[in-house]
mmCIF file of C-alpha atoms and ligand atoms in Angstrom:
data_model
loop_
_atom_site.group_PDB
_atom_site.id
_atom_site.type_symbol
_atom_site.label_atom_id
_atom_site.label_comp_id
_atom_site.label_asym_id
_atom_site.label_seq_id
_atom_site.Cartn_x
_atom_site.Cartn_y
_atom_site.Cartn_z
ATOM 1 C CA UNK A 1 -47.884 11.232 10.819
ATOM 2 C CA UNK A 2 -49.168 12.478 7.479
ATOM 3 C CA UNK A 3 -47.372 13.172 4.203
ATOM 4 C CA UNK A 4 -48.566 13.329 0.613
ATOM 5 C CA UNK A 5 -47.871 10.060 -1.284
ATOM 6 C CA UNK A 6 -45.636 11.982 -3.725
ATOM 7 C CA UNK A 7 -43.628 13.302 -0.804
ATOM 8 C CA UNK A 8 -43.409 9.807 0.696
ATOM 9 C CA UNK A 9 -42.060 8.501 -2.608
ATOM 10 C CA UNK A 10 -39.246 11.035 -2.402
ATOM 11 C CA UNK A 11 -38.065 9.109 0.661
ATOM 12 C CA UNK A 12 -37.240 6.259 -1.724
ATOM 13 C CA UNK A 13 -35.036 8.591 -3.782
ATOM 14 C CA UNK A 14 -33.374 9.688 -0.570
ATOM 15 C CA UNK A 15 -32.918 6.042 0.387
ATOM 16 C CA UNK A 16 -31.164 5.367 -2.926
ATOM 17 C CA UNK A 17 -28.865 8.337 -2.468
ATOM 18 C CA UNK A 18 -28.029 7.229 1.076
ATOM 19 C CA UNK A 19 -27.379 3.660 -0.050
ATOM 20 C CA UNK A 20 -25.051 4.996 -2.727
ATOM 21 C CA UNK A 21 -23.214 7.080 -0.109
ATOM 22 C CA UNK A 22 -22.782 3.943 1.998
ATOM 23 C CA UNK A 23 -21.479 2.029 -1.031
ATOM 24 C CA UNK A 24 -18.998 4.820 -1.815
ATOM 25 C CA UNK A 25 -17.747 4.874 1.771
ATOM 26 C CA UNK A 26 -17.342 1.096 1.654
ATOM 27 C CA UNK A 27 -15.498 1.328 -1.652
ATOM 28 C CA UNK A 28 -13.211 3.999 -0.223
ATOM 29 C CA UNK A 29 -12.322 1.741 2.723
ATOM 30 C CA UNK A 30 -11.885 -1.434 0.697
ATOM 31 C CA UNK A 31 -10.047 -0.173 -2.392
ATOM 32 C CA UNK A 32 -7.707 -2.997 -3.472
ATOM 33 C CA UNK A 33 -5.045 -0.300 -3.923
ATOM 34 C CA UNK A 34 -4.798 0.107 -0.128
ATOM 35 C CA UNK A 35 -3.532 -3.455 0.337
ATOM 36 C CA UNK A 36 -1.484 -3.304 -2.870
ATOM 37 C CA UNK A 37 0.199 -0.121 -1.678
ATOM 38 C CA UNK A 38 1.043 -1.633 1.712
ATOM 39 C CA UNK A 39 2.641 -4.592 -0.087
ATOM 40 C CA UNK A 40 4.498 -2.262 -2.482
ATOM 41 C CA UNK A 41 5.834 -0.192 0.431
ATOM 42 C CA UNK A 42 7.064 -3.380 2.108
ATOM 43 C CA UNK A 43 8.771 -4.392 -1.155
ATOM 44 C CA UNK A 44 10.519 -0.997 -1.314
ATOM 45 C CA UNK A 45 11.745 -1.383 2.269
ATOM 46 C CA UNK A 46 13.032 -4.895 1.530
ATOM 47 C CA UNK A 47 14.793 -3.666 -1.621
ATOM 48 C CA UNK A 48 16.395 -0.769 0.306
ATOM 49 C CA UNK A 49 17.630 -3.162 2.993
ATOM 50 C CA UNK A 50 19.070 -5.481 0.333
ATOM 51 C CA UNK A 51 20.873 -2.556 -1.311
ATOM 52 C CA UNK A 52 22.315 -1.406 2.032
ATOM 53 C CA UNK A 53 23.545 -4.988 2.625
ATOM 54 C CA UNK A 54 25.448 -5.246 -0.652
ATOM 55 C CA UNK A 55 26.786 -1.684 -0.329
ATOM 56 C CA UNK A 56 28.094 -2.568 3.116
ATOM 57 C CA UNK A 57 29.772 -5.668 1.689
ATOM 58 C CA UNK A 58 31.297 -3.551 -1.067
ATOM 59 C CA UNK A 59 32.578 -1.068 1.531
ATOM 60 C CA UNK A 60 34.193 -3.870 3.530
ATOM 61 C CA UNK A 61 35.863 -5.255 0.427
ATOM 62 C CA UNK A 62 37.088 -1.771 -0.627
ATOM 63 C CA UNK A 63 38.665 -1.415 2.791
ATOM 64 C CA UNK A 64 40.350 -4.837 2.389
ATOM 65 C CA UNK A 65 41.602 -3.820 -1.055
ATOM 66 C CA UNK A 66 43.159 -0.620 0.325
ATOM 67 C CA UNK A 67 44.759 -2.545 3.196
ATOM 68 C CA UNK A 68 46.232 -5.083 0.788
ATOM 69 C CA UNK A 69 47.578 -2.298 -1.441
ATOM 70 C CA UNK A 70 49.304 -0.741 1.544
ATOM 71 C CA UNK A 71 50.725 -4.155 2.506
ATOM 72 C CA UNK A 72 51.981 -4.830 -1.023
ATOM 73 C CA UNK A 73 53.522 -1.332 -1.206
ATOM 74 C CA UNK A 74 55.296 -1.950 2.095
ATOM 75 C CA UNK A 75 56.657 -5.306 0.858
ATOM 76 C CA UNK A 76 57.836 -3.711 -2.410
ATOM 77 C CA UNK A 77 59.529 -0.854 -0.600
ATOM 78 C CA UNK A 78 61.284 -3.286 1.718
ATOM 79 C CA UNK A 79 62.342 -5.420 -1.267
ATOM 80 C CA UNK A 80 63.776 -2.432 -3.096
ATOM 81 C CA UNK A 81 65.655 -1.340 -0.002
ATOM 82 C CA UNK A 82 67.133 -4.835 0.503
ATOM 83 C CA UNK A 83 68.085 -5.099 -3.159
ATOM 84 C CA UNK A 84 69.814 -1.721 -3.020
ATOM 85 C CA UNK A 85 71.812 -2.714 0.052
ATOM 86 C CA UNK A 86 72.641 -6.065 -1.520
ATOM 87 C CA UNK A 87 73.870 -4.377 -4.702
ATOM 88 C CA UNK A 88 75.904 -1.815 -2.722
ATOM 89 C CA UNK A 89 79.482 -2.027 -1.733
ATOM 90 C CA UNK A 90 80.778 -3.470 1.506
ATOM 91 C CA UNK A 91 78.150 -6.125 2.148
ATOM 92 C CA UNK A 92 79.583 -9.058 4.053
ATOM 93 C CA UNK A 93 78.755 -12.663 3.272
ATOM 94 C CA UNK A 94 76.638 -13.095 6.392
ATOM 95 C CA UNK A 95 74.642 -9.904 5.719
ATOM 96 C CA UNK A 96 74.225 -10.879 2.079
ATOM 97 C CA UNK A 97 72.841 -14.258 3.095
ATOM 98 C CA UNK A 98 70.437 -12.654 5.599
ATOM 99 C CA UNK A 99 69.286 -10.145 2.987
ATOM 100 C CA UNK A 100 68.769 -12.874 0.411
ATOM 101 C CA UNK A 101 66.793 -14.858 2.947
ATOM 102 C CA UNK A 102 64.583 -11.831 3.673
ATOM 103 C CA UNK A 103 64.139 -11.152 -0.041
ATOM 104 C CA UNK A 104 62.891 -14.737 -0.510
ATOM 105 C CA UNK A 105 60.451 -14.292 2.375
ATOM 106 C CA UNK A 106 59.306 -10.932 0.951
ATOM 107 C CA UNK A 107 58.783 -12.470 -2.493
ATOM 108 C CA UNK A 108 56.638 -15.254 -1.002
ATOM 109 C CA UNK A 109 54.723 -12.698 1.047
ATOM 110 C CA UNK A 110 54.109 -10.570 -2.028
ATOM 111 C CA UNK A 111 52.824 -13.609 -3.906
ATOM 112 C CA UNK A 112 50.390 -14.428 -1.120
ATOM 113 C CA UNK A 113 49.214 -10.797 -0.934
ATOM 114 C CA UNK A 114 48.738 -10.583 -4.679
ATOM 115 C CA UNK A 115 46.717 -13.802 -4.733
ATOM 116 C CA UNK A 116 44.584 -12.389 -1.947
ATOM 117 C CA UNK A 117 44.208 -9.127 -3.884
ATOM 118 C CA UNK A 118 43.066 -10.992 -6.966
ATOM 119 C CA UNK A 119 40.503 -12.981 -5.014
ATOM 120 C CA UNK A 120 39.105 -9.880 -3.297
ATOM 121 C CA UNK A 121 38.961 -7.956 -6.575
ATOM 122 C CA UNK A 122 36.890 -10.796 -8.028
ATOM 123 C CA UNK A 123 34.593 -10.709 -5.020
ATOM 124 C CA UNK A 124 34.326 -6.924 -5.345
ATOM 125 C CA UNK A 125 33.387 -7.252 -8.997
ATOM 126 C CA UNK A 126 30.648 -9.742 -8.139
ATOM 127 C CA UNK A 127 29.349 -7.451 -5.376
ATOM 128 C CA UNK A 128 29.385 -4.583 -7.882
ATOM 129 C CA UNK A 129 26.974 -6.600 -10.018
ATOM 130 C CA UNK A 130 24.898 -7.366 -6.929
ATOM 131 C CA UNK A 131 24.676 -3.612 -6.269
ATOM 132 C CA UNK A 132 23.549 -2.910 -9.824
ATOM 133 C CA UNK A 133 20.931 -5.639 -9.471
ATOM 134 C CA UNK A 134 19.743 -4.355 -6.070
ATOM 135 C CA UNK A 135 19.473 -0.827 -7.512
ATOM 136 C CA UNK A 136 17.344 -2.102 -10.387
ATOM 137 C CA UNK A 137 15.090 -4.036 -7.998
ATOM 138 C CA UNK A 138 14.698 -0.930 -5.817
ATOM 139 C CA UNK A 139 13.937 1.304 -8.812
ATOM 140 C CA UNK A 140 11.289 -1.159 -10.001
ATOM 141 C CA UNK A 141 9.763 -1.422 -6.517
ATOM 142 C CA UNK A 142 9.625 2.381 -6.218
ATOM 143 C CA UNK A 143 8.084 2.686 -9.652
ATOM 144 C CA UNK A 144 5.456 0.090 -8.722
ATOM 145 C CA UNK A 145 4.722 1.967 -5.486
ATOM 146 C CA UNK A 146 4.270 5.263 -7.349
ATOM 147 C CA UNK A 147 2.024 3.603 -9.944
ATOM 148 C CA UNK A 148 -0.229 2.097 -7.289
ATOM 149 C CA UNK A 149 -0.332 5.362 -5.320
ATOM 150 C CA UNK A 150 -1.399 7.200 -8.479
ATOM 151 C CA UNK A 151 -4.071 4.580 -9.163
ATOM 152 C CA UNK A 152 -5.321 4.852 -5.591
ATOM 153 C CA UNK A 153 -5.401 8.657 -5.776
ATOM 154 C CA UNK A 154 -7.356 8.493 -9.037
ATOM 155 C CA UNK A 155 -9.839 6.053 -7.475
ATOM 156 C CA UNK A 156 -10.188 8.315 -4.427
ATOM 157 C CA UNK A 157 -10.773 11.360 -6.641
ATOM 158 C CA UNK A 158 -13.510 9.368 -8.410
ATOM 159 C CA UNK A 159 -15.088 8.449 -5.102
ATOM 160 C CA UNK A 160 -14.802 12.038 -3.851
ATOM 161 C CA UNK A 161 -16.551 13.317 -6.968
ATOM 162 C CA UNK A 162 -19.302 10.696 -6.646
ATOM 163 C CA UNK A 163 -19.661 11.477 -2.980
ATOM 164 C CA UNK A 164 -19.903 15.230 -3.548
ATOM 165 C CA UNK A 165 -22.549 14.697 -6.241
ATOM 166 C CA UNK A 166 -24.644 12.454 -3.981
ATOM 167 C CA UNK A 167 -24.378 14.910 -1.102
ATOM 168 C CA UNK A 168 -25.657 17.734 -3.298
ATOM 169 C CA UNK A 169 -28.521 15.508 -4.461
ATOM 170 C CA UNK A 170 -29.258 14.637 -0.846
ATOM 171 C CA UNK A 171 -29.373 18.304 0.186
ATOM 172 C CA UNK A 172 -31.752 19.075 -2.643
ATOM 173 C CA UNK A 173 -34.030 16.196 -1.707
ATOM 174 C CA UNK A 174 -33.924 16.963 1.986
ATOM 175 C CA UNK A 175 -34.962 20.562 1.271
ATOM 176 C CA UNK A 176 -38.204 19.256 -0.231
ATOM 177 C CA UNK A 177 -39.130 16.995 2.696
ATOM 178 C CA UNK A 178 -41.114 18.015 5.770
ATOM 179 C CA UNK A 179 -38.850 18.123 8.811
ATOM 180 C CA UNK A 180 -40.971 15.684 10.774
ATOM 181 C CA UNK A 181 -40.912 13.043 8.024
ATOM 182 C CA UNK A 182 -37.176 13.484 7.524
ATOM 183 C CA UNK A 183 -36.582 13.098 11.252
ATOM 184 C CA UNK A 184 -38.596 9.876 11.192
ATOM 185 C CA UNK A 185 -36.576 8.605 8.223
ATOM 186 C CA UNK A 186 -33.256 9.480 9.897
ATOM 187 C CA UNK A 187 -34.335 7.832 13.159
ATOM 188 C CA UNK A 188 -35.168 4.558 11.357
ATOM 189 C CA UNK A 189 -32.007 4.745 9.310
ATOM 190 C CA UNK A 190 -29.861 5.242 12.387
ATOM 191 C CA UNK A 191 -31.290 2.006 13.773
ATOM 192 C CA UNK A 192 -31.044 -0.310 10.802
ATOM 193 C CA UNK A 193 -29.276 1.426 7.953
ATOM 194 C CA UNK A 194 -32.483 1.894 5.950
ATOM 195 C CA UNK A 195 -35.008 4.631 6.588
ATOM 196 C CA UNK A 196 -37.689 3.917 4.017
ATOM 197 C CA UNK A 197 -38.513 1.157 1.580
ATOM 198 C CA UNK A 198 -40.975 0.438 -1.168
ATOM 199 C CA UNK A 199 -43.733 -2.037 -0.468
ATOM 200 C CA UNK A 200 -43.599 -4.186 -3.580
ATOM 201 C CA UNK A 201 -45.831 -7.170 -4.184
ATOM 202 C CA UNK A 202 -46.630 -7.280 -0.473
ATOM 203 C CA UNK A 203 -42.990 -7.467 0.500
ATOM 204 C CA UNK A 204 -41.046 -4.887 2.483
ATOM 205 C CA UNK A 205 -38.189 -3.634 0.306
ATOM 206 C CA UNK A 206 -35.880 -3.432 3.336
ATOM 207 C CA UNK A 207 -36.322 -6.732 5.192
ATOM 208 C CA UNK A 208 -37.848 -8.591 2.208
ATOM 209 C CA UNK A 209 -40.489 -10.202 4.374
ATOM 210 C CA UNK A 210 -43.954 -10.699 3.008
ATOM 211 C CA UNK A 211 -46.582 -8.913 5.056
ATOM 212 C CA UNK A 212 -49.319 -11.040 6.545
ATOM 213 C CA UNK A 213 -53.030 -10.612 5.901
ATOM 214 C CA UNK A 214 -53.668 -8.505 8.972
ATOM 215 C CA UNK A 215 -50.843 -6.114 8.223
ATOM 216 C CA UNK A 216 -51.928 -5.857 4.588
ATOM 217 C CA UNK A 217 -55.511 -5.026 5.435
ATOM 218 C CA UNK A 218 -54.297 -2.403 7.920
ATOM 219 C CA UNK A 219 -52.194 -0.852 5.149
ATOM 220 C CA UNK A 220 -55.127 -0.995 2.752
ATOM 221 C CA UNK A 221 -57.294 0.769 5.267
ATOM 222 C CA UNK A 222 -54.742 3.467 6.012
ATOM 223 C CA UNK A 223 -55.333 6.704 4.078
ATOM 224 C CA UNK A 224 -52.728 7.294 1.296
ATOM 225 C CA UNK A 225 -51.209 10.237 3.146
ATOM 226 C CA UNK A 226 -50.761 8.218 6.338
ATOM 227 C CA UNK A 227 -47.094 7.365 6.975
ATOM 228 C CA UNK A 228 -46.966 3.616 7.673
ATOM 229 C CA UNK A 229 -44.216 1.289 8.830
ATOM 230 C CA UNK A 230 -43.089 -2.291 8.273
ATOM 231 C CA UNK A 231 -44.126 -4.307 11.292
ATOM 232 C CA UNK A 232 -41.010 -6.444 11.015
ATOM 233 C CA UNK A 233 -38.149 -3.996 10.547
ATOM 234 C CA UNK A 234 -39.793 -0.666 11.301
ATOM 235 C CA UNK A 235 -38.864 1.259 8.123
ATOM 236 C CA UNK A 236 -41.267 3.730 6.597
ATOM 237 C CA UNK A 237 -43.164 1.692 3.996
ATOM 238 C CA UNK A 238 -43.946 3.627 0.847
ATOM 239 C CA UNK A 239 -47.038 2.422 -0.970
ATOM 240 C CA UNK A 240 -47.329 2.668 -4.761
ATOM 241 C CA UNK A 241 -49.454 0.872 -7.353
ATOM 242 C CA UNK A 242 -46.760 -1.852 -7.332
ATOM 243 C CA UNK A 243 -47.428 -2.601 -3.705
ATOM 244 C CA UNK A 244 -49.983 -5.332 -4.357
ATOM 245 C CA UNK A 245 -52.530 -3.947 -1.971
HETATM 246 ZN ZN1 ZN B 1 -39.394 -4.559 6.713
#
């Protein structure tokens, strides 16, 4: 295959553009924000679960508080009723003694219920603080998640812009290359990731191996417009004055 040395050198520009496209694709896949975002999403889920837990506990306690209020109301109502009967006319000694006995029991019961109420109110207050704390933790986790998502999106926009620029440069370069040479470059690239490399100081720029005497004299003998390859890795070797031939 033949191609003017200047045209061959354009393969090196194409190689740089392609390498940059590979680097951008790698950067896109390995952005640290991907892992950070996964961790932030997990933190948000954990914070939501924690909030649901304390809200459930608060709901249970609220229900207990309402039950106790109903119980206390019932005891008070019963006490008032007994006191009214006791204060009324025509209460016999036996009935008065029974009523007094019940009033004592009701008073003890009310004391127990009120102690229980106090304890549950204290618990409810503590859970209220737990809720406020869980809400703060969740808000912080969500803020962190949004911040990381924004950072990731900005990084992706950067990569997209770089990628679009390289693709335009590639199209422009490709338009200046003979189809046959480009096909050769693409074939080599498909095999090893590199299509063309500079021969510099007798070394292949792709596999970095130094060419032996025989290979070097073959390259020296080849006309400048002859397209030559690295014997080791097969890329198109571009010869320039730096090649050491
Ligand atoms: Zn090579």
